[in-house]
Coordinates of C-alpha atoms in Angstrom, one line a residue:
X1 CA -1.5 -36.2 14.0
X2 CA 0.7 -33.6 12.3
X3 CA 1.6 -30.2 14.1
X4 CA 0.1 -26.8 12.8
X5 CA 3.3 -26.5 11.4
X6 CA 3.9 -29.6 9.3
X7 CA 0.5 -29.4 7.9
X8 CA 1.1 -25.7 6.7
X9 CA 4.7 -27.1 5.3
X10 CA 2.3 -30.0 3.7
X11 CA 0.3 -27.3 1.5
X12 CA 3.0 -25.2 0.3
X13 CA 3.4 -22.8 3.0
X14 CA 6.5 -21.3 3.7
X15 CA 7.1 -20.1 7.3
X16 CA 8.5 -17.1 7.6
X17 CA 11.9 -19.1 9.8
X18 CA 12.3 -20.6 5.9
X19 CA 11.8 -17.8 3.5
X20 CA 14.9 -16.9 1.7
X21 CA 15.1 -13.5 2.3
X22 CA 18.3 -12.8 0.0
X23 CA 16.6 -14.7 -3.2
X24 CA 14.1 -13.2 -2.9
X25 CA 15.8 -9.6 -3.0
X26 CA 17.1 -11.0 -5.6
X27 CA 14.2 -11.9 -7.6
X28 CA 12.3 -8.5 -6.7
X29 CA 15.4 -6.4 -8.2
X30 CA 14.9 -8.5 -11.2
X31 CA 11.2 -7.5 -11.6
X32 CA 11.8 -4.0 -10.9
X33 CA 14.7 -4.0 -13.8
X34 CA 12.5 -5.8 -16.1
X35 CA 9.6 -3.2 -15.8
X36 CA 12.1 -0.1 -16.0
X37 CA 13.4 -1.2 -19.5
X38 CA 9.5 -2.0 -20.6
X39 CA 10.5 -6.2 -20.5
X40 CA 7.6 -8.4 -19.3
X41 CA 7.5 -8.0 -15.4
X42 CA 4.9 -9.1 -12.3
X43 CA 5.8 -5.1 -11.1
X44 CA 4.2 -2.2 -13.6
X45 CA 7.3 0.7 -12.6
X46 CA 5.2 3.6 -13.6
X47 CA 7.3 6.6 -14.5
X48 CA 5.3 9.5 -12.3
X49 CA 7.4 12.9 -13.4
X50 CA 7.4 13.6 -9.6
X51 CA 10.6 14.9 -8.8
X52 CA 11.8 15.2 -4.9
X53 CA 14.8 17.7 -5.4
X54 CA 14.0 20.9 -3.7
X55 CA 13.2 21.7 -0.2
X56 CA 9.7 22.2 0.8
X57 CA 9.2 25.7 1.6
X58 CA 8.0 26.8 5.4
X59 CA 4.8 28.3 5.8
X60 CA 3.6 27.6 2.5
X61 CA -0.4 26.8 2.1
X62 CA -1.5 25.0 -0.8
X63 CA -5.1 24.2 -2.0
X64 CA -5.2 20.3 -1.6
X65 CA -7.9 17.7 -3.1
X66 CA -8.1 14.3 -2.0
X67 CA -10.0 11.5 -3.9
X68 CA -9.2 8.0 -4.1
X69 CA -12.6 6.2 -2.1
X70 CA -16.2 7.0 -2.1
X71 CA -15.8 10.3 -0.9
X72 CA -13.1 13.1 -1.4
X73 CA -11.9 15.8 1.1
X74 CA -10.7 19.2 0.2
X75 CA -8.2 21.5 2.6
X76 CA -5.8 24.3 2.9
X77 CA -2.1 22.3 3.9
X78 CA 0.5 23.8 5.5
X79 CA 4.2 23.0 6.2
X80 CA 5.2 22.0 9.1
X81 CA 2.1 19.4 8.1
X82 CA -1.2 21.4 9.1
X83 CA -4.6 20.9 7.4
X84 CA -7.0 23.4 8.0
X85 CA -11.0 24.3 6.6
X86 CA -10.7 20.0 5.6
X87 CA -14.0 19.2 4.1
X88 CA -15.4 15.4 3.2
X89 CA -18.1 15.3 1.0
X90 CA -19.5 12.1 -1.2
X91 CA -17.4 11.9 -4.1
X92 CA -19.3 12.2 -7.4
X93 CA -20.4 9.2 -9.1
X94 CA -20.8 7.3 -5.5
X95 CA -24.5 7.8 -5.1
X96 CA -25.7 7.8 -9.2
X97 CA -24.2 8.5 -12.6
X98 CA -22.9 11.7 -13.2
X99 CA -21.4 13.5 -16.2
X100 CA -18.3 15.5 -16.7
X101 CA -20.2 19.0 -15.5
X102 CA -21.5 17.8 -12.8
X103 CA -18.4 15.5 -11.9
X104 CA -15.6 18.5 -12.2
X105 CA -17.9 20.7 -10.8
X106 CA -17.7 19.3 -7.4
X107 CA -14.3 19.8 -7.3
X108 CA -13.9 23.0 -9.2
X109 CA -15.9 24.3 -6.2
X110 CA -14.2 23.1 -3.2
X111 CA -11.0 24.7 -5.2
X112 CA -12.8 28.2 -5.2
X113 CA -14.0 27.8 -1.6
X114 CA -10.1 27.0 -0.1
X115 CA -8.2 29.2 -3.1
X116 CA -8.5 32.9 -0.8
X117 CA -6.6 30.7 1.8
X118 CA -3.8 29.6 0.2
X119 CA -0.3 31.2 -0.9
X120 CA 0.8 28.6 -3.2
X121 CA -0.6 29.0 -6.8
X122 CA -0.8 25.2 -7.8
X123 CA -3.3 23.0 -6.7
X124 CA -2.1 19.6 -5.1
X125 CA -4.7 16.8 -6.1
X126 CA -4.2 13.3 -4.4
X127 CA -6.0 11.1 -7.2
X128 CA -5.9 7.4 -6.0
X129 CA -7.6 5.6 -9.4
X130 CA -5.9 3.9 -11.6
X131 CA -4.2 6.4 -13.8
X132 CA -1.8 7.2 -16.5
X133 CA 0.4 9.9 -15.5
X134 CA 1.7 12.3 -17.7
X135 CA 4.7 14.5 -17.6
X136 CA 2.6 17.6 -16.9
X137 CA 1.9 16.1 -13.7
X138 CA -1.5 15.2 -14.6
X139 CA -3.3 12.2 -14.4
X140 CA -5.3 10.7 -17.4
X141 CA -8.1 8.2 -15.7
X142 CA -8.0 4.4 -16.8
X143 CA -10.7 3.3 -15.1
X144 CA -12.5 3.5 -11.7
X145 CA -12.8 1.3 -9.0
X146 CA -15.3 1.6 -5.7
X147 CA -18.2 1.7 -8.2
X148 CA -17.9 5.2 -9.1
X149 CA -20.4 5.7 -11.6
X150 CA -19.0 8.8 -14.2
X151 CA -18.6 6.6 -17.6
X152 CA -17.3 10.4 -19.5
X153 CA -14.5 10.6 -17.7
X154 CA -12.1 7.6 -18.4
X155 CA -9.5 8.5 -20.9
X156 CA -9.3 12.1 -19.7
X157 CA -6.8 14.3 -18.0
X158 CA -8.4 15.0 -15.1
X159 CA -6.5 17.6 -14.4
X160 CA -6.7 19.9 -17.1
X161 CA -10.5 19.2 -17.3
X162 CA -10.9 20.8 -13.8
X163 CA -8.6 23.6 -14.9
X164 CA -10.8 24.2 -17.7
X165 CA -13.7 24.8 -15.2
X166 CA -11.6 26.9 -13.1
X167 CA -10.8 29.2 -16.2
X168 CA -6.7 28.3 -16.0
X169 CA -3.5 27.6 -13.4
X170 CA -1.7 24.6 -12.5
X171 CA -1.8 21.1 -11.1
X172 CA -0.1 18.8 -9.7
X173 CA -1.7 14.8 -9.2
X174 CA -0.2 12.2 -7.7
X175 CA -1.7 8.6 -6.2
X176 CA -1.9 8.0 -2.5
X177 CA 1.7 6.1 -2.9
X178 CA 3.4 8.4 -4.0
X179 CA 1.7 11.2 -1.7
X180 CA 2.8 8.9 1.1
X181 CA 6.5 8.9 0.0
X182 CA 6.7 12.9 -0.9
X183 CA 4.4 13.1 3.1
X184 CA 8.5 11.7 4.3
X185 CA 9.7 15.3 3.3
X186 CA 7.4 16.9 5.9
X187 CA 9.1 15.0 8.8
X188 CA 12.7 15.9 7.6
X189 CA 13.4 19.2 9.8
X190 CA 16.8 19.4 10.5
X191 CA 17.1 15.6 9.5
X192 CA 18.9 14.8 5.7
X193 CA 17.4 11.6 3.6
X194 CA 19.4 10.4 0.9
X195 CA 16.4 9.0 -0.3
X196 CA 12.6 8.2 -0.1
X197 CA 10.3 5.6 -0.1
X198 CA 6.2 5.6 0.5
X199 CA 4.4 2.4 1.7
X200 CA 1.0 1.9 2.0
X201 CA 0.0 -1.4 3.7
X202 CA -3.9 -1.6 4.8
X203 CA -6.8 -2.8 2.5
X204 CA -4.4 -3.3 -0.5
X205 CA -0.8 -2.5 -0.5
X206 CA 1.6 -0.7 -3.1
X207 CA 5.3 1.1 -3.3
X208 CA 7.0 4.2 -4.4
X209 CA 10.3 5.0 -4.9
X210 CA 13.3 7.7 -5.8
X211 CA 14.3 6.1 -9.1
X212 CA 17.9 7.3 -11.2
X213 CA 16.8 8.4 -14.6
X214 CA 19.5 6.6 -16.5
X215 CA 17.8 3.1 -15.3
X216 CA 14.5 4.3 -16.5
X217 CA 15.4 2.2 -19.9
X218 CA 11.7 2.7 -21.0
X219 CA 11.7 6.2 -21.5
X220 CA 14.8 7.3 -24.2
X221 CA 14.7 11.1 -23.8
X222 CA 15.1 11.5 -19.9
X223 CA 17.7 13.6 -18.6
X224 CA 20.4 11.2 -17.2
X225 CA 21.1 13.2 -14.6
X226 CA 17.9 13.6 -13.1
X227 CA 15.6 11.4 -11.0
X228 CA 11.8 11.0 -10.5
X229 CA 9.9 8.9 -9.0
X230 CA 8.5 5.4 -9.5
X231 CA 4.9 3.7 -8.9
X232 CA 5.7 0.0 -8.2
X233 CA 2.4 -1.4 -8.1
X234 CA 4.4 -3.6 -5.8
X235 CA 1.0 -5.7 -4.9
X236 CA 1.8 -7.4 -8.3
X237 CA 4.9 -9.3 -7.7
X238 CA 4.6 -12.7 -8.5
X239 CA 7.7 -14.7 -7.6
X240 CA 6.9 -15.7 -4.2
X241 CA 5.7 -19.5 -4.3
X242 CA 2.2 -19.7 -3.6
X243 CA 0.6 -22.4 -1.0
X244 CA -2.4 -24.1 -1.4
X245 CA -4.5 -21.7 0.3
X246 CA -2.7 -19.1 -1.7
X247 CA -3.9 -20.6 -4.6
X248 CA -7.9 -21.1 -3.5
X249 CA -8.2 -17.3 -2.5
X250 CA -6.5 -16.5 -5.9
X251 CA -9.1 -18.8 -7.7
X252 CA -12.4 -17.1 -6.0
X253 CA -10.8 -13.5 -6.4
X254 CA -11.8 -11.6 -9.1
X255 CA -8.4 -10.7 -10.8
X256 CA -7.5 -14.3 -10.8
X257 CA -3.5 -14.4 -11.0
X258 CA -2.7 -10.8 -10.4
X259 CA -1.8 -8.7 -7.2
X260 CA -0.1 -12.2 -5.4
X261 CA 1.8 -9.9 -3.3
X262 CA -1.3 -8.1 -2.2
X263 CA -2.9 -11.4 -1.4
X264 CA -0.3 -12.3 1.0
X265 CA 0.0 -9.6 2.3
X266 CA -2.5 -7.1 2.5
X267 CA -6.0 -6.8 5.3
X268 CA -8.4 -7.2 2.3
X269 CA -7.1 -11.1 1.8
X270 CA -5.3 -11.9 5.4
X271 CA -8.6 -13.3 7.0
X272 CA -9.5 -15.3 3.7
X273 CA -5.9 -17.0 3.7
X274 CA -6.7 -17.9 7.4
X275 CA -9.8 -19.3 6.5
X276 CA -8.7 -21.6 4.1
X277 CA -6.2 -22.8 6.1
X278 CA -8.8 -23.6 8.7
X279 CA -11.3 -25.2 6.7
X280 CA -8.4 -27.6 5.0
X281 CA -7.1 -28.2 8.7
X282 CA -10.5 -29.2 9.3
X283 CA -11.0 -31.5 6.3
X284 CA -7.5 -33.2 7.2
X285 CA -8.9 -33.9 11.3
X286 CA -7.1 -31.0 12.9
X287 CA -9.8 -30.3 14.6
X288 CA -13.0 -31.8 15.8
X289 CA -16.3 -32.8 13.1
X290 CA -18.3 -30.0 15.5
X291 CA -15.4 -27.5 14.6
X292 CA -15.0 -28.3 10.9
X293 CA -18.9 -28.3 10.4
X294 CA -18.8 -25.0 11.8
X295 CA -16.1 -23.6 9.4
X296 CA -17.3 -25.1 6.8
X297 CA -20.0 -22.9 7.1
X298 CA -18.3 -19.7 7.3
X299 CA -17.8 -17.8 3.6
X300 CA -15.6 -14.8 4.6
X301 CA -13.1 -14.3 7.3
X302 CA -12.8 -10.7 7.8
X303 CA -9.1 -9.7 8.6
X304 CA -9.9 -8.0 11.6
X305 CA -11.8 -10.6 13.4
X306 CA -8.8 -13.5 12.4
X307 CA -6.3 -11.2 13.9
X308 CA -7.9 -10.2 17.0
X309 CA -8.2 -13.9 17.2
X310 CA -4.8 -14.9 16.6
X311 CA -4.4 -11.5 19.3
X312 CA -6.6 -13.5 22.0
X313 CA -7.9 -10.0 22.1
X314 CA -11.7 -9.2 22.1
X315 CA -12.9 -6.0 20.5
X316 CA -15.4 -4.3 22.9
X317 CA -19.0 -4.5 21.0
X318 CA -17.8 -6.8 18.3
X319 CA -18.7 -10.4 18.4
X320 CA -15.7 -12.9 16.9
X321 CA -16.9 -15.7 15.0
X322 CA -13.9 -17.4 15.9
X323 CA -14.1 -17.3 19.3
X324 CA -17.3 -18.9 19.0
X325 CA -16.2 -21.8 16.8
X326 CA -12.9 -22.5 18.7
X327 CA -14.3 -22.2 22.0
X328 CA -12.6 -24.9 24.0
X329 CA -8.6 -24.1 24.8
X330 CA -7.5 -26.7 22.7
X331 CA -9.3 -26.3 19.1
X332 CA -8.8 -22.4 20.1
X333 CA -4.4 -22.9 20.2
X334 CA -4.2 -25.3 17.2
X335 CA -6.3 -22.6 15.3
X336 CA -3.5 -19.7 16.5
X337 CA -0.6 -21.9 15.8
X338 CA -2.3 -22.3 12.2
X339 CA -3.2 -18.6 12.4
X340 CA -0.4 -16.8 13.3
X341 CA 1.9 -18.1 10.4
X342 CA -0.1 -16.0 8.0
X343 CA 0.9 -12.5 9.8
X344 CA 4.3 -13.7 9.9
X345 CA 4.8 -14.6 6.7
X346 CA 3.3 -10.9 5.6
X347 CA 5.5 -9.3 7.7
X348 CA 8.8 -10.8 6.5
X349 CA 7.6 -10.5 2.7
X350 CA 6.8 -6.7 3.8
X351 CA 10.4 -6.3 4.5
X352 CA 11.9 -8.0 1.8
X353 CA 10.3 -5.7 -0.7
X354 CA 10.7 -2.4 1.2
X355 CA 14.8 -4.1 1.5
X356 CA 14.8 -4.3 -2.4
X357 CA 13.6 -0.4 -2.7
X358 CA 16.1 0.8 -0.1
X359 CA 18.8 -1.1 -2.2
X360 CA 17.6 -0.2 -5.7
X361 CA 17.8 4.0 -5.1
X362 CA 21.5 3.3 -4.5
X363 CA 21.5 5.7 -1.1
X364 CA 21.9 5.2 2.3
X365 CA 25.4 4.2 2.7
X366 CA 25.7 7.3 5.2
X367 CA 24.0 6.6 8.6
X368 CA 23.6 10.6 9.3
X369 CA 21.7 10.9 5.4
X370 CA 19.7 7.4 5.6
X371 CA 16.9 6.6 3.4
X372 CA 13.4 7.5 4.6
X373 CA 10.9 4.9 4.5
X374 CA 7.3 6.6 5.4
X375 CA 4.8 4.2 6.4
X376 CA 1.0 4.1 6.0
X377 CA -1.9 1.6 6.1
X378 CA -3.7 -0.3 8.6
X379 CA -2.2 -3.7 8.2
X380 CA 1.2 -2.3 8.9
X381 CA 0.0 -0.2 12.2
X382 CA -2.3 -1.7 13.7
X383 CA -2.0 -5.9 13.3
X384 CA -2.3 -7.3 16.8
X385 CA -1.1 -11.0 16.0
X386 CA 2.2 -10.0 16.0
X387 CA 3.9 -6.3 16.5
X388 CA 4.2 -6.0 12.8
X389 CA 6.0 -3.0 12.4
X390 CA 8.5 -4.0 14.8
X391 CA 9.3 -7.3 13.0
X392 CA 9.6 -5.5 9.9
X393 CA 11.8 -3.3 11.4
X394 CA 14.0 -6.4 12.9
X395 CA 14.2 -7.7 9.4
X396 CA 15.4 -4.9 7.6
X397 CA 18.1 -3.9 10.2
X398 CA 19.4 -7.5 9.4
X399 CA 19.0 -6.7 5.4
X400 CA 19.8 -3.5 5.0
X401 CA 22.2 -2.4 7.6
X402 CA 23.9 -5.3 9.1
X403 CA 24.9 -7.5 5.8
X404 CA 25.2 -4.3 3.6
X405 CA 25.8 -1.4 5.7
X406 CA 22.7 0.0 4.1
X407 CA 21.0 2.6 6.5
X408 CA 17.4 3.3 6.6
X409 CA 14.6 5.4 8.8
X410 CA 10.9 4.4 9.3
X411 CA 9.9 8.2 9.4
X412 CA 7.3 9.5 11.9
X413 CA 3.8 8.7 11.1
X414 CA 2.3 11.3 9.0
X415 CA -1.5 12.3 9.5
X416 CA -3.2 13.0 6.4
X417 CA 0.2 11.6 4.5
X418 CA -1.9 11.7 1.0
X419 CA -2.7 15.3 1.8
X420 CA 0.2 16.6 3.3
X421 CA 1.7 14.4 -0.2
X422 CA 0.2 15.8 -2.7
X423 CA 0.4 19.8 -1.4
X424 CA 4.8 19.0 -1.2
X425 CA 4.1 17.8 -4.7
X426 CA 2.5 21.7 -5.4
X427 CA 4.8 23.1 -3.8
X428 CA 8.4 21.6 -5.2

């Protein structure tokens, strides 16, 4: 009978021991060049008009909005990071259809309940849909996700709509990304970045980055000089070869051949890659016809339940499927040895595209001024299979500092980061 790891070899699966970490560097750098001079590309490089220059001044208070799920919160931010009168509410849209009145309104009067609080005249808006931004720092709305139901408002500015309603001022949006990587400036104190990078890894996963001016080839009247910031949509990239179970989950998702990073990487998919690996280990005889009848049956592997799994942990209150299915010790180790793979194999591709950011801003040759790297998500915190972060960590010493003398800082973990974000972006 094959091992776990000759049958994952079998389908196309490349352990994370056999990933070529420099090619693919490589191969990311391409994409990203390819998408800053408006070439075909897996990676969209979304100009953002977010600048970082400037330090963030102490004691400022900024009115902050925060919408990106099904509900948004609203707070008065403070530097060193603070958040205080934070409010959730449902965000409009969530429950039943709503027009533009009744959409901006919501948020026009959180702004008027925080604005006697704050010092900062701008208002900070964290606006996590898929968006256009615009030099003004606004954000004009593609199209919504989470079954938000508000029809009038795609194609519009959001920004200056709510501005209307709030008779004047100023705005600055950004996405949760980019929040994240402005959240960095917050931990700098006495510290000096070179540079910055945001990273969100949890349900989905995306990147930001400080990007030179002069290699923003899409744009022809930029200021050379000058920098700004970049929206990857690093979940696209699409160089990485995919296995066979790669290719199933692709084939039942519903954005068939986009986001292949994100599938490999990210906690919305993790659990379905685990579960096709499992149900072709169990047509092939891995495991017993009792097992194999049993997955069969299964039609969604959460991420949480295959990684406390792989963990050998059990979650107080929450029954496992899995540890019902591979109940005897032996079905139960060929199932982690299968299993395990998967969270390896995110964490080294985690690195190699954080490696290619940290490269591509051109900083960090100083170890005193390295580049910042804040971290977010889920997925990156809190995996159990394996310490995630720390092999991340492991692998980008080797990349970055070891074989080019490239330095680099995870920063601390931010509460709030798309908060705390998007009130730095008011306030620089």
């Amino acid at each position: 009978m094959k091992t776990p790891e000759e049958f994952l070899k079998d389908h196309g699966f490349t352990l994370a021991d056999d990933i070529d970490r420099q090619a693919l560097v490589a191969a990311f750098m391409d994409e990203m060049k390819k998408g800053l001079e408006g070439k075909p590309s897996s990676l969209m490089m979304i100009p953002t008009f977010v600048s970082v220059t400037g330090k963030v001044p102490q004691g400022a208070k900024a009115v902050v909005l925060d919408a990106g799920g099904t509900n948004f919160r609203g707070g008065i931010v403070s530097i060193p990071p603070q958040i205080e009168e934070k409010r959730n509410q449902p965000m409009p849209g969530t429950k039943f259809e709503v027009g533009e009145e009744e959409f901006y309104g919501a948020f026009a009067e959180e702004v008027k309940r925080l604005r006697p609080s704050a010092n900062v005249s701008k208002i900070g808006w964290c606006f996590s849909y898929p968006a256009e931004a615009t030099r003004s720092l606004d954000a004009k709305l593609v199209r919504w996700t989470k079954n938000i139901k508000a029809p009038s408002i795609v194609g519009q500015s959001v920004g200056a709509e709510l501005l209307k309603r709030l008779g004047g001022g100023e705005i600055a949006i950004v996405n949760d990304t980019v929040a994240t990587l402005l959240a960095a400036k917050a931990t700098e104190g006495d510290k000096t970045y070179s540079s910055y990078i945001g990273f969100i890894l949890g349900t989905g996963t995306n990147a930001a980055y400080v990007e030179s001016n002069a290699n923003i080839k899409k744009l022809s009247d930029l200021d050379p000089e000058g920098s700004m910031i970049i929206n990857a949509e690093s979940g696209g990239f699409s160089k990485f070869p995919q296995s066979d179970f790669d290719k199933a989950l692709d084939s039942k998702s519903g954005n068939v051949g986009f986001q292949l990073l994100e599938k490999m990487i990210s906690g919305a998919y993790l659990g379905d890659i685990g579960l096709e690996i499992y149900k072709a280990a169990a047509k092939e005889g891995l495991f017993s016809k009792k097992v194999g009848d049993a997955i069969r049956g299964i039609g969604h592997l959460e991420t949480m339940d295959f990684d406390n799994f792989c963990a050998s942990f059990k979650k107080e209150g929450r029954e496992n499927v899995l540890d019902a299915i591979f109940a005897d010790s032996d079905s139960a180790k060929m199932a982690r040895r299968l299993g395990i793979p998967v969270f390896e194999r995110a964490a080294t591709l985690t690195a190699i595209h954080l490696a290619a950011f940290v490269i591509q801003t051109g900083k960090g040759d100083d170890p005193e001024s390295p580049v910042a790297i804040n971290a977010d998500g889920s997925t990156y915190y809190k995996t159990r299979a394996i310490p995630f972060a720390g092999v991340v960590a492991r692998e980008l010493d080797e990349m970055l500092v070891r074989r080019r003398n490239i330095h680099y800082a995870i920063t601390p973990q931010v509460d709030d980061a798309p908060m705390v974000g998007a009130a730095i972006a008011a306030m620089i």
